[in-house]
GROMACS .gro file of C-alpha atoms in nm:
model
  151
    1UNK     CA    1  15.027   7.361  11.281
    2UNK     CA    2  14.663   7.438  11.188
    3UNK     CA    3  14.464   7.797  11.261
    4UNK     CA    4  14.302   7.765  11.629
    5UNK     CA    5  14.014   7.863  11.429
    6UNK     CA    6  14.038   7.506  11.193
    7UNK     CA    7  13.847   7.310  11.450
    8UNK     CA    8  13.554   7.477  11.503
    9UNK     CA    9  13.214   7.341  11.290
   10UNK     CA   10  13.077   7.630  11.045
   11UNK     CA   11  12.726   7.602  11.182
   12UNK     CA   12  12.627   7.958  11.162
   13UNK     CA   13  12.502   7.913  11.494
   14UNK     CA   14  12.356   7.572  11.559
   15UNK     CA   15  12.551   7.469  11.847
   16UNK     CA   16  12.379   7.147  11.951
   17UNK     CA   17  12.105   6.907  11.835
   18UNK     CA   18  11.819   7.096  12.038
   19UNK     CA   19  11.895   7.408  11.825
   20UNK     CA   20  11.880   7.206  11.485
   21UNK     CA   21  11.554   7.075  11.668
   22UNK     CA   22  11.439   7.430  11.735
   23UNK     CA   23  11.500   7.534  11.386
   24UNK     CA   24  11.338   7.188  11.231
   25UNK     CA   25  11.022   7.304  11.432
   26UNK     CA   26  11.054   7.612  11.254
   27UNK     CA   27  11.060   7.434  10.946
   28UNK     CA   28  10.742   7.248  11.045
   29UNK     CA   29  10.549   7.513  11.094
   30UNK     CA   30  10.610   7.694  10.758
   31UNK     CA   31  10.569   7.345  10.584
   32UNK     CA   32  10.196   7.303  10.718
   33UNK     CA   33  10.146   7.655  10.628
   34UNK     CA   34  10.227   7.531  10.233
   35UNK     CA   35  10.314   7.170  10.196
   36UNK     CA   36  10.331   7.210   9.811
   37UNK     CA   37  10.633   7.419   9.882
   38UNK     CA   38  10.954   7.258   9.727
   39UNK     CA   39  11.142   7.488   9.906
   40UNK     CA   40  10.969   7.416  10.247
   41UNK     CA   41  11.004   7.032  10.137
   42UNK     CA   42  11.335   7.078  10.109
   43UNK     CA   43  11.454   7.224  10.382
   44UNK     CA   44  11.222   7.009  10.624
   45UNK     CA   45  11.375   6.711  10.510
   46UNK     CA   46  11.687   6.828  10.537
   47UNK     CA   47  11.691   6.917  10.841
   48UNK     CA   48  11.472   6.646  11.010
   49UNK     CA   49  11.751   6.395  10.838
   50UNK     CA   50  12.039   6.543  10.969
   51UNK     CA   51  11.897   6.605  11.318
   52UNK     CA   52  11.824   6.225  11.321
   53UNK     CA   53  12.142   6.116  11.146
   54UNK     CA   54  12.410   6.293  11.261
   55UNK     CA   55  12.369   6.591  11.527
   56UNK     CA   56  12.168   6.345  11.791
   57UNK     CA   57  12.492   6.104  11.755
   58UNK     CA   58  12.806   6.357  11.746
   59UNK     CA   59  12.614   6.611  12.023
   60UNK     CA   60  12.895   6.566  12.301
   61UNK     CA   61  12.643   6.774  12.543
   62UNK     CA   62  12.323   6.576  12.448
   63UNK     CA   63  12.244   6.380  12.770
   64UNK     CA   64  12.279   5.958  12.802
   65UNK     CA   65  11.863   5.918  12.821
   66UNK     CA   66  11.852   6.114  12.530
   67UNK     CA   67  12.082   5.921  12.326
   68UNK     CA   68  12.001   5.568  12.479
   69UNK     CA   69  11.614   5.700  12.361
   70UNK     CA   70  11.776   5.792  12.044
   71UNK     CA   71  11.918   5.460  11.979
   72UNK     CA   72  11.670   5.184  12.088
   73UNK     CA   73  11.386   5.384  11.877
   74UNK     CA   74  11.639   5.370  11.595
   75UNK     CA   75  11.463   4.999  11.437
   76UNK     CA   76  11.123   5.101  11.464
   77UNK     CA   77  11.217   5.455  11.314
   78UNK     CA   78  11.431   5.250  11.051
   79UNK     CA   79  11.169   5.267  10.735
   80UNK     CA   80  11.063   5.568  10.776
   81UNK     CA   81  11.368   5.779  10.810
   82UNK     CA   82  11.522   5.550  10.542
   83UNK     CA   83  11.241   5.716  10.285
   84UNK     CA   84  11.306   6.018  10.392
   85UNK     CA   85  11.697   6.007  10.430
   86UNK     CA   86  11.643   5.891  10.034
   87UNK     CA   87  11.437   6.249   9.973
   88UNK     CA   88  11.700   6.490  10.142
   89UNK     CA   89  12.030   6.312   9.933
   90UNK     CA   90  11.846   6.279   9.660
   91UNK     CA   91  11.739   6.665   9.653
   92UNK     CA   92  12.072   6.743   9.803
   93UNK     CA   93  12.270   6.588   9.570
   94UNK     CA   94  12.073   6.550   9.236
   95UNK     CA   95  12.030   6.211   9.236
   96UNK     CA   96  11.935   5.911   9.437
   97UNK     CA   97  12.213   5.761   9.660
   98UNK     CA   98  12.154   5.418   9.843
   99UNK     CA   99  11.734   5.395   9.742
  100UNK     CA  100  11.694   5.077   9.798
  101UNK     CA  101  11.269   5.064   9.885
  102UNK     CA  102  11.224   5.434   9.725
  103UNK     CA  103  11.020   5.415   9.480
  104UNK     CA  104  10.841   5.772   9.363
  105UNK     CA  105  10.727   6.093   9.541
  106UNK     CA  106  10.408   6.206   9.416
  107UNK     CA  107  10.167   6.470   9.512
  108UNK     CA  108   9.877   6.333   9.660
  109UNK     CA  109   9.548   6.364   9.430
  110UNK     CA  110   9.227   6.568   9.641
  111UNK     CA  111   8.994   6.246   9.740
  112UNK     CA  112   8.891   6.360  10.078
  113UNK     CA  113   8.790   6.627  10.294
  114UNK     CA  114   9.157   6.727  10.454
  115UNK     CA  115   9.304   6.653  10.075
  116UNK     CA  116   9.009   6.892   9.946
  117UNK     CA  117   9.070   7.189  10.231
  118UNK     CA  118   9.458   7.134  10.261
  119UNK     CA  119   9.504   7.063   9.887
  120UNK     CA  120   9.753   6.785   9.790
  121UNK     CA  121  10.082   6.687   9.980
  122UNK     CA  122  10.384   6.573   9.905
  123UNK     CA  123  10.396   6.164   9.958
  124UNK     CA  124  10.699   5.981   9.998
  125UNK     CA  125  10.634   5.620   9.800
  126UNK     CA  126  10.819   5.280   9.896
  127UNK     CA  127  10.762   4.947   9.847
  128UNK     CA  128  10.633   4.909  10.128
  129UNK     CA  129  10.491   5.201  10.240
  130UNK     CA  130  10.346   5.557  10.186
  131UNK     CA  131  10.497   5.845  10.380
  132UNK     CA  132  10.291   6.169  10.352
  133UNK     CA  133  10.540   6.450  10.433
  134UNK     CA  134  10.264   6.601  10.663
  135UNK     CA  135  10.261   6.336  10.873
  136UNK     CA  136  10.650   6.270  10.859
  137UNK     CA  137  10.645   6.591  11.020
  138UNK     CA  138  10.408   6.553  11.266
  139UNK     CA  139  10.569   6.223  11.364
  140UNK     CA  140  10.913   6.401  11.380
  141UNK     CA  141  10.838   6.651  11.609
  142UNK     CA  142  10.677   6.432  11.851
  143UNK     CA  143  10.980   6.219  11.849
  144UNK     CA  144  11.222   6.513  11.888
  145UNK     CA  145  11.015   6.607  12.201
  146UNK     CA  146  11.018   6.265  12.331
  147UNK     CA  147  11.412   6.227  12.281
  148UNK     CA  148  11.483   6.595  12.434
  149UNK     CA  149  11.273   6.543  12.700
  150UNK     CA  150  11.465   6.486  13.034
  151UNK     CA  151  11.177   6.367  13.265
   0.00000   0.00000   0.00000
């Protein structure tokens, strides 16, 4: 027989995808306040991945729009969430797992006015692409809203 106790997640508090959301937006907000932050990096991307991943799938409460939103936006978000599902296992676990189009990350060098006020950001390089983290997040919060919004 297992402990009553054995079944319940160790979340320390998180109970369902709109709190990781609520704490992701938290994370946003102290990553635009230093984007050179490895430690803000870090725990943006870990987050945003495992919001996306994993807590929007196994939610039992998260509503049917919500997850039918969730899952037809899943091709188009495919790329980008692939880079950055690449950044928080790679951080995570020390090295890359599965980073297949990852290329690099790379600070971004001061060649414009917002590079020259805001200083350089973390980028996110593919094959394909270029992912500034600063926009990753600005993306991911919009999309968060859309998929939590009921209306």
């Amino acid at each position: 027989m297992t402990h009553p106790k054995a079944e319940k997640a160790l979340t320390f508090g998180f109970n369902s995808a709109y709190d990781v959301f609520e704490k992701l937006k938290r994370d946003a907000v102290k990553l635009k306040v230093d984007y050179r932050s490895k430690d803000e990096c870090f725990n943006f991307s870990l987050t945003a991945w495992h919001l996306y991943h994993d807590w929007i799938k196994n939610d039992i409460k998260l509503s049917r729009l919500a997850k039918n939103k969730h899952e037809s936006s899943r091709l188009a978000m495919k790329p980008m969430m692939h880079a950055l599902e690449v950044l928080a296992n790679s951080n995570k676990h020390i090295k890359a797992r599965n980073n297949q189009n990852v290329v690099d990350t790379k600070y971004v060098e001061i060649t414009d006015y917002y590079t020259y006020c805001y200083g350089g950001f973390p980028t996110i390089i593919t094959e394909t692409a270029e992912y500034p983290l600063w926009k990753i997040q600005e993306l991911l919060i919009e999309y968060f809203e859309w998929i939590f919004d009921e209306s």
